[in-house]
Short mmCIF file of C-alpha atoms in Angstrom, two decimals:
data_model
loop_
_atom_site.label_atom_id
_atom_site.label_comp_id
_atom_site.label_asym_id
_atom_site.label_seq_id
_atom_site.Cartn_x
_atom_site.Cartn_y
_atom_site.Cartn_z
CA MET F 1 19.60 -15.06 12.29
CA ALA F 2 16.07 -15.29 13.63
CA ASN F 3 13.40 -16.45 11.20
CA ARG F 4 9.76 -16.02 12.11
CA HIS F 5 8.84 -18.13 9.09
CA ALA F 6 10.67 -21.24 10.29
CA ARG F 7 8.85 -24.55 9.89
CA GLY F 8 6.50 -25.22 12.78
CA ALA F 9 6.24 -21.58 13.85
CA VAL F 10 2.65 -20.45 14.36
CA ALA F 11 1.84 -16.75 14.57
CA ALA F 12 -0.86 -14.35 13.46
CA PRO F 13 -0.10 -12.63 10.15
CA GLN F 14 1.63 -9.30 10.59
CA ARG F 15 3.14 -6.67 8.37
CA PRO F 16 6.91 -7.00 7.88
CA VAL F 17 9.09 -4.77 10.08
CA ALA F 18 11.40 -2.16 8.56
CA VAL F 19 13.80 0.57 9.72
CA ASP F 20 14.67 3.76 7.81
CA LEU F 21 18.26 5.02 8.16
CA PHE F 22 19.04 8.57 6.97
CA SER F 23 15.27 9.01 6.91
CA GLY F 24 15.00 12.75 6.36
CA ALA F 25 11.35 13.75 6.16
CA GLY F 26 10.35 10.24 5.11
CA GLY F 27 10.05 9.71 1.34
CA MET F 28 11.35 6.15 1.57
CA SER F 29 9.39 5.54 4.77
CA LEU F 30 6.16 6.35 2.98
CA GLY F 31 7.04 4.25 -0.05
CA PHE F 32 7.87 1.21 2.07
CA GLU F 33 4.69 1.71 4.08
CA GLN F 34 2.69 1.87 0.84
CA ALA F 35 4.24 -1.46 -0.16
CA GLY F 36 3.10 -3.09 3.09
CA PHE F 37 5.94 -2.58 5.59
CA ASP F 38 5.56 -1.23 9.10
CA VAL F 39 8.40 1.29 9.40
CA LEU F 40 8.79 1.18 13.17
CA ALA F 41 11.90 3.35 13.53
CA ALA F 42 13.47 6.21 11.60
CA VAL F 43 17.01 7.50 12.22
CA ASP F 44 18.45 10.83 11.10
CA ASN F 45 20.91 13.34 12.55
CA ASP F 46 19.02 16.43 11.33
CA PRO F 47 16.40 17.23 13.99
CA VAL F 48 14.43 19.62 11.75
CA HIS F 49 13.76 16.98 9.11
CA LEU F 50 13.25 14.26 11.71
CA ALA F 51 10.57 16.40 13.41
CA VAL F 52 8.71 16.45 10.08
CA HIS F 53 9.01 12.66 9.95
CA GLU F 54 7.58 12.43 13.45
CA ARG F 55 4.62 14.58 12.45
CA ASN F 56 3.78 12.51 9.37
CA PHE F 57 4.61 9.11 10.93
CA PRO F 58 3.46 9.33 14.57
CA HIS F 59 3.25 5.52 14.60
CA SER F 60 7.04 5.26 14.02
CA PHE F 61 9.73 6.09 16.58
CA ALA F 62 11.94 8.99 15.45
CA LEU F 63 15.51 8.68 16.71
CA CYS F 64 17.86 11.65 16.28
CA HIS F 65 21.26 9.98 16.06
CA ASP F 66 24.40 9.85 13.92
CA VAL F 67 24.23 6.65 11.87
CA GLY F 68 28.03 6.56 11.88
CA THR F 69 28.06 5.78 15.60
CA ILE F 70 24.71 4.09 16.18
CA THR F 71 24.64 0.55 17.54
CA ALA F 72 22.36 -2.37 16.77
CA GLU F 73 21.23 -2.30 20.40
CA THR F 74 20.10 1.32 20.03
CA ILE F 75 18.16 0.49 16.88
CA HIS F 76 16.55 -2.54 18.54
CA ALA F 77 15.41 -0.33 21.41
CA ALA F 78 13.97 2.19 18.93
CA ILE F 79 12.06 -0.57 17.12
CA GLY F 80 10.62 -1.68 20.45
CA LYS F 81 9.31 1.84 21.04
CA GLY F 82 7.95 1.95 17.50
CA TRP F 83 6.22 -1.37 18.13
CA SER F 84 4.34 0.25 21.01
CA LEU F 85 3.48 3.33 18.92
CA ALA F 86 2.12 1.05 16.19
CA GLN F 87 -0.17 -0.55 18.79
CA ARG F 88 0.79 -4.11 17.93
CA GLU F 89 -1.13 -6.71 19.92
CA SER F 90 1.65 -9.31 20.11
CA GLU F 91 5.27 -9.00 21.17
CA TRP F 92 8.01 -8.27 18.66
CA ASP F 93 10.00 -11.40 17.79
CA GLY F 94 13.22 -9.44 17.19
CA VAL F 95 13.28 -9.96 13.41
CA VAL F 96 14.02 -6.97 11.17
CA ASP F 97 12.64 -7.74 7.73
CA CYS F 98 14.24 -4.81 5.93
CA LEU F 99 16.76 -2.07 6.67
CA PHE F 100 16.64 0.69 4.07
CA GLY F 101 17.92 4.20 3.53
CA GLY F 102 19.74 6.69 1.37
CA PRO F 103 23.13 7.71 2.81
CA SER F 104 24.24 11.23 1.93
CA CYS F 105 25.22 11.25 -1.74
CA GLN F 106 26.79 14.68 -2.36
CA GLY F 107 30.29 13.24 -2.63
CA PHE F 108 29.13 10.89 -5.42
CA SER F 109 26.78 13.27 -7.22
CA ASP F 110 27.53 14.17 -10.82
CA MET F 111 25.96 17.57 -10.07
CA GLY F 112 28.79 18.33 -7.67
CA ARG F 113 32.54 17.85 -7.84
CA GLN F 114 32.44 14.09 -7.34
CA ASN F 115 35.00 14.23 -4.57
CA PRO F 116 36.17 10.69 -3.70
CA ASP F 117 37.58 12.06 -0.43
CA ASP F 118 34.31 13.65 0.75
CA ASP F 119 33.70 12.46 4.32
CA ARG F 120 30.02 11.89 3.50
CA ASN F 121 31.04 9.05 1.16
CA ASN F 122 31.82 6.96 4.23
CA LEU F 123 28.15 6.92 5.24
CA VAL F 124 27.48 4.04 2.83
CA PHE F 125 29.97 2.00 4.87
CA ALA F 126 28.20 3.05 8.07
CA PHE F 127 25.05 1.58 6.52
CA ALA F 128 26.94 -1.64 5.72
CA ARG F 129 28.18 -1.84 9.31
CA VAL F 130 24.62 -1.56 10.63
CA VAL F 131 23.54 -4.31 8.21
CA ARG F 132 26.30 -6.53 9.54
CA GLU F 133 25.38 -5.88 13.19
CA LEU F 134 21.57 -5.70 12.95
CA LYS F 135 21.29 -8.71 10.60
CA PRO F 136 18.06 -7.79 8.77
CA ARG F 137 16.53 -10.29 6.37
CA SER F 138 16.98 -7.76 3.55
CA PHE F 139 18.31 -4.28 2.89
CA VAL F 140 17.94 -1.51 0.32
CA ILE F 141 20.53 1.23 -0.18
CA GLU F 142 19.56 4.20 -2.38
CA ASN F 143 22.06 6.57 -3.95
CA VAL F 144 22.83 8.66 -7.02
CA PRO F 145 23.99 7.27 -10.39
CA GLY F 146 27.35 8.95 -9.77
CA LEU F 147 28.15 6.00 -7.52
CA LEU F 148 28.75 4.03 -10.74
CA PHE F 149 31.23 6.51 -12.22
CA PRO F 150 34.93 5.55 -12.44
CA LYS F 151 36.10 8.35 -10.13
CA VAL F 152 34.28 6.87 -7.11
CA ARG F 153 33.67 3.32 -8.38
CA HIS F 154 36.05 1.83 -5.82
CA HIS F 155 33.63 2.90 -3.07
CA LEU F 156 30.92 0.79 -4.70
CA GLU F 157 33.21 -2.21 -5.06
CA LEU F 158 34.30 -2.01 -1.42
CA LEU F 159 30.69 -1.61 -0.30
CA GLN F 160 29.51 -4.64 -2.24
CA ALA F 161 32.41 -6.70 -0.93
CA GLU F 162 31.55 -5.80 2.68
CA LEU F 163 27.91 -6.72 2.19
CA LYS F 164 28.80 -10.08 0.64
CA VAL F 165 31.24 -10.88 3.44
CA ALA F 166 28.40 -10.13 5.87
CA GLY F 167 26.48 -13.00 4.26
CA TYR F 168 24.16 -11.23 1.86
CA ARG F 169 23.40 -11.91 -1.78
CA LEU F 170 22.81 -8.96 -4.09
CA ALA F 171 19.81 -8.77 -6.40
CA GLU F 172 22.13 -7.73 -9.25
CA GLU F 173 25.90 -7.41 -9.41
CA LEU F 174 25.59 -3.77 -10.44
CA PRO F 175 23.10 -1.55 -8.61
CA ILE F 176 19.64 -1.32 -10.13
CA VAL F 177 19.28 2.02 -11.94
CA LEU F 178 15.72 3.35 -12.03
CA ASP F 179 14.17 6.59 -13.24
CA ALA F 180 11.26 7.89 -11.17
CA SER F 181 9.46 8.88 -14.38
CA GLY F 182 9.11 5.18 -15.16
CA HIS F 183 7.46 4.39 -11.84
CA GLY F 184 4.47 6.66 -11.39
CA VAL F 185 6.31 9.90 -10.63
CA PRO F 186 6.04 13.00 -12.91
CA GLN F 187 9.74 13.75 -12.57
CA ARG F 188 12.91 12.65 -14.34
CA ARG F 189 15.06 11.45 -11.46
CA ARG F 190 17.56 8.61 -11.84
CA ARG F 191 18.63 6.71 -8.74
CA VAL F 192 20.54 3.52 -8.00
CA PHE F 193 19.42 0.85 -5.56
CA ILE F 194 21.58 -1.85 -4.00
CA VAL F 195 19.25 -4.60 -2.82
CA GLY F 196 20.47 -7.55 -0.78
CA VAL F 197 18.95 -10.52 1.03
CA ALA F 198 20.04 -12.99 3.66
CA ASP F 199 20.11 -16.76 3.22
CA GLY F 200 16.66 -18.24 2.82
CA VAL F 201 15.20 -15.15 1.14
CA ASP F 202 14.48 -15.03 -2.59
CA LEU F 203 16.42 -12.56 -4.70
CA PRO F 204 14.10 -9.63 -5.54
CA ARG F 205 13.22 -9.00 -9.17
CA ARG F 206 13.79 -5.72 -10.98
CA PRO F 207 10.72 -3.44 -10.57
CA ALA F 208 8.54 -3.30 -13.66
CA ALA F 209 8.02 0.12 -15.24
CA THR F 210 4.63 1.84 -15.07
CA ARG F 211 3.11 4.92 -16.66
CA SER F 212 3.75 8.25 -14.97
CA PRO F 213 1.48 11.30 -14.98
CA THR F 214 2.44 14.57 -16.63
CA VAL F 215 3.21 17.85 -14.92
CA ALA F 216 -0.25 19.14 -15.81
CA GLU F 217 -1.91 16.03 -14.37
CA ALA F 218 0.03 16.59 -11.15
CA LEU F 219 -0.66 20.30 -10.70
CA ASP F 220 -3.68 21.59 -12.59
CA ASP F 221 -6.33 20.83 -9.95
CA LEU F 222 -4.59 22.89 -7.25
CA PRO F 223 -6.35 26.17 -6.35
CA ALA F 224 -5.03 29.48 -7.68
CA ILE F 225 -2.97 31.29 -5.05
CA GLU F 226 -2.36 34.53 -6.96
CA GLY F 227 -4.05 37.41 -5.16
CA LEU F 228 -4.29 35.58 -1.81
CA ASP F 229 -2.28 38.01 0.32
CA ALA F 230 -2.43 35.79 3.40
CA LEU F 231 -0.13 33.36 1.57
CA LEU F 232 2.63 35.95 1.43
CA THR F 233 3.49 35.05 5.03
CA SER F 234 1.68 31.74 5.63
CA ASP F 235 2.08 28.38 3.92
CA ARG F 236 -1.38 27.14 4.94
CA LEU F 237 -4.73 27.68 3.24
CA THR F 238 -8.17 26.69 4.45
CA MET F 239 -9.89 26.10 1.13
CA THR F 240 -13.43 27.24 0.46
CA ALA F 241 -16.11 24.77 -0.56
CA SER F 242 -15.77 25.90 -4.17
CA MET F 243 -12.00 25.32 -4.10
CA VAL F 244 -12.50 21.81 -2.78
CA GLU F 245 -15.19 21.15 -5.40
CA HIS F 246 -12.83 22.37 -8.13
CA MET F 247 -10.15 19.93 -6.96
CA VAL F 248 -12.66 17.08 -6.94
CA THR F 249 -14.09 17.80 -10.39
CA SER F 250 -10.89 18.78 -12.22
CA SER F 251 -8.33 16.44 -10.74
CA SER F 252 -6.58 13.70 -12.69
CA ALA F 253 -6.46 10.12 -11.46
CA TYR F 254 -2.96 10.86 -10.16
CA ALA F 255 -4.05 13.96 -8.24
CA ARG F 256 -7.00 12.09 -6.74
CA SER F 257 -4.67 9.31 -5.60
CA LEU F 258 -2.64 11.88 -3.65
CA ARG F 259 -5.73 12.78 -1.62
CA THR F 260 -6.75 9.20 -0.82
CA ARG F 261 -5.01 6.01 0.19
CA SER F 262 -3.12 4.69 -2.84
CA GLY F 263 -1.46 1.57 -1.46
CA LEU F 264 -1.06 -0.38 1.77
CA GLU F 265 -0.19 2.66 3.86
CA TYR F 266 -2.07 3.60 7.01
CA GLU F 267 -4.92 5.98 6.36
CA ARG F 268 -4.22 9.41 7.87
CA GLN F 269 -6.86 11.49 9.61
CA TRP F 270 -6.51 14.99 8.18
CA PRO F 271 -8.78 17.94 7.32
CA GLU F 272 -9.02 17.74 3.54
CA GLU F 273 -9.87 21.42 3.23
CA ILE F 274 -6.42 22.33 4.58
CA LEU F 275 -3.63 22.67 2.02
CA THR F 276 -0.08 23.33 3.23
CA GLY F 277 3.14 24.31 1.51
CA ILE F 278 1.62 26.99 -0.71
CA GLN F 279 3.27 30.18 0.50
CA ARG F 280 3.64 32.57 -2.39
CA THR F 281 6.92 33.77 -3.88
CA VAL F 282 6.86 37.36 -5.10
CA HIS F 283 8.97 38.13 -8.19
CA GLN F 284 10.01 41.51 -9.52
CA PRO F 285 8.03 42.67 -12.60
CA SER F 286 11.06 42.17 -14.83
CA VAL F 287 11.39 38.58 -13.63
CA VAL F 288 7.70 37.93 -14.24
CA GLN F 289 8.11 39.28 -17.76
CA ARG F 290 11.07 36.97 -18.43
CA PHE F 291 9.27 33.94 -17.02
CA ARG F 292 6.13 34.66 -19.03
CA ALA F 293 8.13 34.77 -22.25
CA LEU F 294 9.76 31.38 -21.70
CA GLU F 295 8.69 28.42 -23.79
CA PRO F 296 7.97 25.07 -22.06
CA GLY F 297 11.24 23.35 -21.21
CA ALA F 298 13.33 26.47 -21.86
CA ALA F 299 15.74 27.88 -19.27
CA ASP F 300 15.81 31.44 -18.00
CA THR F 301 19.19 32.89 -19.00
CA ILE F 302 19.68 34.75 -15.72
CA SER F 303 18.35 32.42 -13.00
CA ARG F 304 19.04 29.25 -15.06
CA THR F 305 15.63 28.05 -13.94
CA HIS F 306 13.72 25.83 -16.37
CA ARG F 307 10.08 26.25 -17.23
CA LEU F 308 8.04 23.09 -16.77
CA ASP F 309 6.36 21.44 -19.75
CA GLY F 310 2.77 20.60 -18.83
CA GLY F 311 2.74 17.65 -21.20
CA GLY F 312 6.01 16.18 -19.94
CA TYR F 313 7.90 15.48 -16.74
CA SER F 314 9.63 17.77 -14.30
CA PRO F 315 13.42 17.82 -14.26
CA THR F 316 15.06 16.50 -11.09
CA LEU F 317 14.10 18.62 -8.09
CA ARG F 318 17.30 19.62 -6.29
CA ALA F 319 17.81 20.05 -2.57
CA GLY F 320 20.51 22.69 -2.41
CA THR F 321 23.15 22.34 0.30
CA GLY F 322 23.05 22.08 4.06
CA ARG F 323 24.54 24.34 6.70
CA ASP F 324 27.89 22.58 6.49
CA HIS F 325 28.23 23.32 2.76
CA GLY F 326 27.11 26.92 2.41
CA SER F 327 23.31 26.71 2.77
CA PHE F 328 22.76 27.20 -0.96
CA THR F 329 19.15 27.13 -2.15
CA ALA F 330 18.49 25.07 -5.28
CA PRO F 331 16.52 26.82 -8.04
CA ARG F 332 12.89 25.82 -8.36
CA PRO F 333 11.32 25.16 -11.76
CA ILE F 334 8.95 27.72 -13.24
CA HIS F 335 5.27 26.77 -13.34
CA HIS F 336 4.11 25.48 -16.72
CA ARG F 337 1.22 27.98 -16.93
CA LEU F 338 2.09 30.80 -14.54
CA PRO F 339 5.10 33.18 -14.49
CA ARG F 340 6.42 32.11 -11.10
CA VAL F 341 8.43 29.35 -9.50
CA ILE F 342 6.54 26.39 -8.09
CA THR F 343 5.39 26.23 -4.48
CA VAL F 344 6.46 23.64 -1.92
CA ARG F 345 3.15 21.79 -2.42
CA GLU F 346 3.64 21.73 -6.17
CA ALA F 347 7.14 20.33 -5.67
CA ALA F 348 5.63 17.69 -3.36
CA ARG F 349 3.08 16.77 -6.04
CA LEU F 350 5.89 16.37 -8.59
CA HIS F 351 7.65 14.11 -6.08
CA SER F 352 4.53 11.92 -5.44
CA PHE F 353 3.99 13.05 -1.84
CA PRO F 354 0.29 13.00 -0.89
CA ASP F 355 -1.49 16.19 0.16
CA TRP F 356 -1.73 15.12 3.82
CA PHE F 357 2.07 15.04 4.01
CA SER F 358 3.36 18.39 5.31
CA PHE F 359 6.85 19.86 5.47
CA ASN F 360 8.64 22.44 7.56
CA THR F 361 7.00 25.85 7.24
CA ALA F 362 10.32 27.44 6.20
CA LYS F 363 10.73 27.09 2.43
CA TRP F 364 14.46 26.39 2.62
CA HIS F 365 13.92 23.45 4.96
CA ALA F 366 10.86 22.19 3.06
CA LEU F 367 12.52 22.23 -0.35
CA ARG F 368 15.55 20.41 1.04
CA GLU F 369 13.23 17.80 2.58
CA ILE F 370 11.63 17.19 -0.81
CA GLY F 371 14.80 17.42 -2.90
CA ASN F 372 16.69 15.01 -0.65
CA ALA F 373 13.84 12.49 -0.50
CA VAL F 374 13.36 9.41 -2.62
CA PRO F 375 9.98 9.88 -4.36
CA PRO F 376 7.60 7.69 -2.36
CA ARG F 377 6.23 5.90 -5.41
CA LEU F 378 9.71 5.06 -6.65
CA ALA F 379 10.55 3.70 -3.19
CA ALA F 380 7.29 1.74 -3.20
CA ALA F 381 8.18 0.12 -6.54
CA VAL F 382 11.43 -1.21 -5.04
CA ALA F 383 9.85 -2.11 -1.70
CA ASP F 384 7.11 -4.10 -3.43
CA THR F 385 9.70 -6.46 -4.92
CA VAL F 386 11.29 -6.90 -1.47
CA VAL F 387 7.93 -7.79 0.10
CA GLU F 388 7.50 -10.37 -2.65
CA ALA F 389 10.98 -11.80 -2.05
CA LEU F 390 10.36 -12.02 1.70
CA ARG F 391 7.06 -13.83 0.98
CA ALA F 392 5.48 -11.51 3.52
CA LYS F 393 1.76 -11.02 3.95
CA ARG F 394 0.34 -7.96 2.21
CA ILE F 395 -2.00 -6.56 4.84
CA LEU F 396 -4.13 -3.44 4.41
CA PRO F 397 -4.20 -1.79 7.86
CA THR F 398 -7.55 -0.85 9.35
CA ARG F 399 -6.15 1.59 11.90
CA VAL F 400 -6.51 5.29 11.06
CA VAL F 401 -3.46 7.31 12.14
CA GLU F 402 -3.91 10.80 13.56
CA LEU F 403 -1.10 13.04 12.35
CA GLY F 404 1.29 14.56 14.88
CA SER F 405 1.27 18.13 16.10
CA ASP F 406 1.66 20.88 13.50
CA ALA F 407 4.18 22.44 15.89
CA LEU F 408 6.63 19.81 14.64
CA LEU F 409 6.58 21.61 11.28
CA GLU F 410 7.61 24.96 12.74
CA HIS F 411 10.94 24.06 14.32
CA SER F 412 14.19 25.87 13.75
CA LEU F 413 17.34 23.78 14.05
CA GLY F 414 17.79 24.86 17.67
CA THR F 415 14.24 24.17 18.82
CA ALA F 416 14.20 20.85 16.95
CA ALA F 417 17.39 19.85 18.77
CA ASP F 418 15.70 20.75 22.06
CA HIS F 419 12.69 18.62 21.10
CA PHE F 420 14.87 15.54 20.65
CA GLY F 421 17.11 16.30 23.63
CA ILE F 422 20.15 17.05 21.46
CA ASP F 423 22.87 19.42 22.65
CA ARG F 424 22.78 22.47 20.37
CA ALA F 425 26.56 22.64 20.50
CA SER F 426 26.74 19.27 18.70
CA LEU F 427 24.77 20.48 15.68
CA THR F 428 26.34 20.80 12.24
CA PRO F 429 28.22 24.11 12.03
CA ASP F 430 26.71 26.85 9.87
CA ILE F 431 29.25 27.59 7.14
CA ARG F 432 27.98 30.46 5.04
CA ARG F 433 29.34 31.47 1.69
CA SER F 434 31.91 34.25 2.18
CA ARG F 435 30.86 37.67 0.91
CA SER F 436 33.19 40.27 -0.53
#
């Protein structure tokens, strides 16, 4: 295994290199970037979500590919292209400092049926295969707590055995269980992380807990959208000077951090008066009446949607299901002050995505992109311990990144496939719920 830190090696300091498998829109990508990694390649088989990643990370190469069949050579080539996009001055030495990602977890989820025979369960072994072939200095696998349950526990044991045979040591024998609400995210969301390192790398420590903001701290500076008829069909608002001033004067420290650089990520060039993801949802008067009557934290008896508590944390934001499992839309929480469900931007705020980060303009796609993502600040908490274990330089980049084309946010599945040169016939079949 190559080691750029071998005795006698002389090279200019550089940010450690990482690759995101099962990247989706890029929650983990952003968290690892905030911790000091250069995420030079992102791999996902959903072209709609990958197009969103390309828009928000134009300095990373987006590769639309099935992780189950991808080769180390293909990933190496993608990193080389990402190296060029990142405008590195030197040549890449071939070392991958960290491979990270969250394989599909629906087969393990305690919210579903916990089917041990779900084909998606095998994606964790696809990740292990890539680790074995790519030989990164470290890896991070994210998944749901259901991975620890007896019904699917044998998958975890087999996975850990494969990783150990490949020559890696695990940070802890059992996966690290973290709640996003303990790591700067205003949302209760428990996730497990399997962290491993190669010989010569320190074992990472468990991330230390930090204070998280409340729902009100996350949302209350956002401009009122009620009465703005343009937002019935558009998800984009050009804010007036008074709206911008209101955000500046009324925002919490958390909200301000989502509009500025909060870590070691690349600064993005974006028009701060533009706010995306705020298309309105119109409810029937009877629904508005029910929502208005709900107490904080209570659930609506018909929609089963919970009302947010401004002084607490959001419940876990769900993604719903994809085309291959019925295209179900997950319920959105009800705003803590207003009788309506939250917008895409409000969901992004509760997930710790910054305001420059945009999602697909279709709500169904956007909410899946958020619900499937690891909250960036939770990912950053884990990534920070990996940077420390790698003894890598923590470098604040001076380059300002210009975001990709907004057209990347408007793709349907078919046009996104065309963008990445994918045969539409190879896309996941659309299995709709049968109707009587």
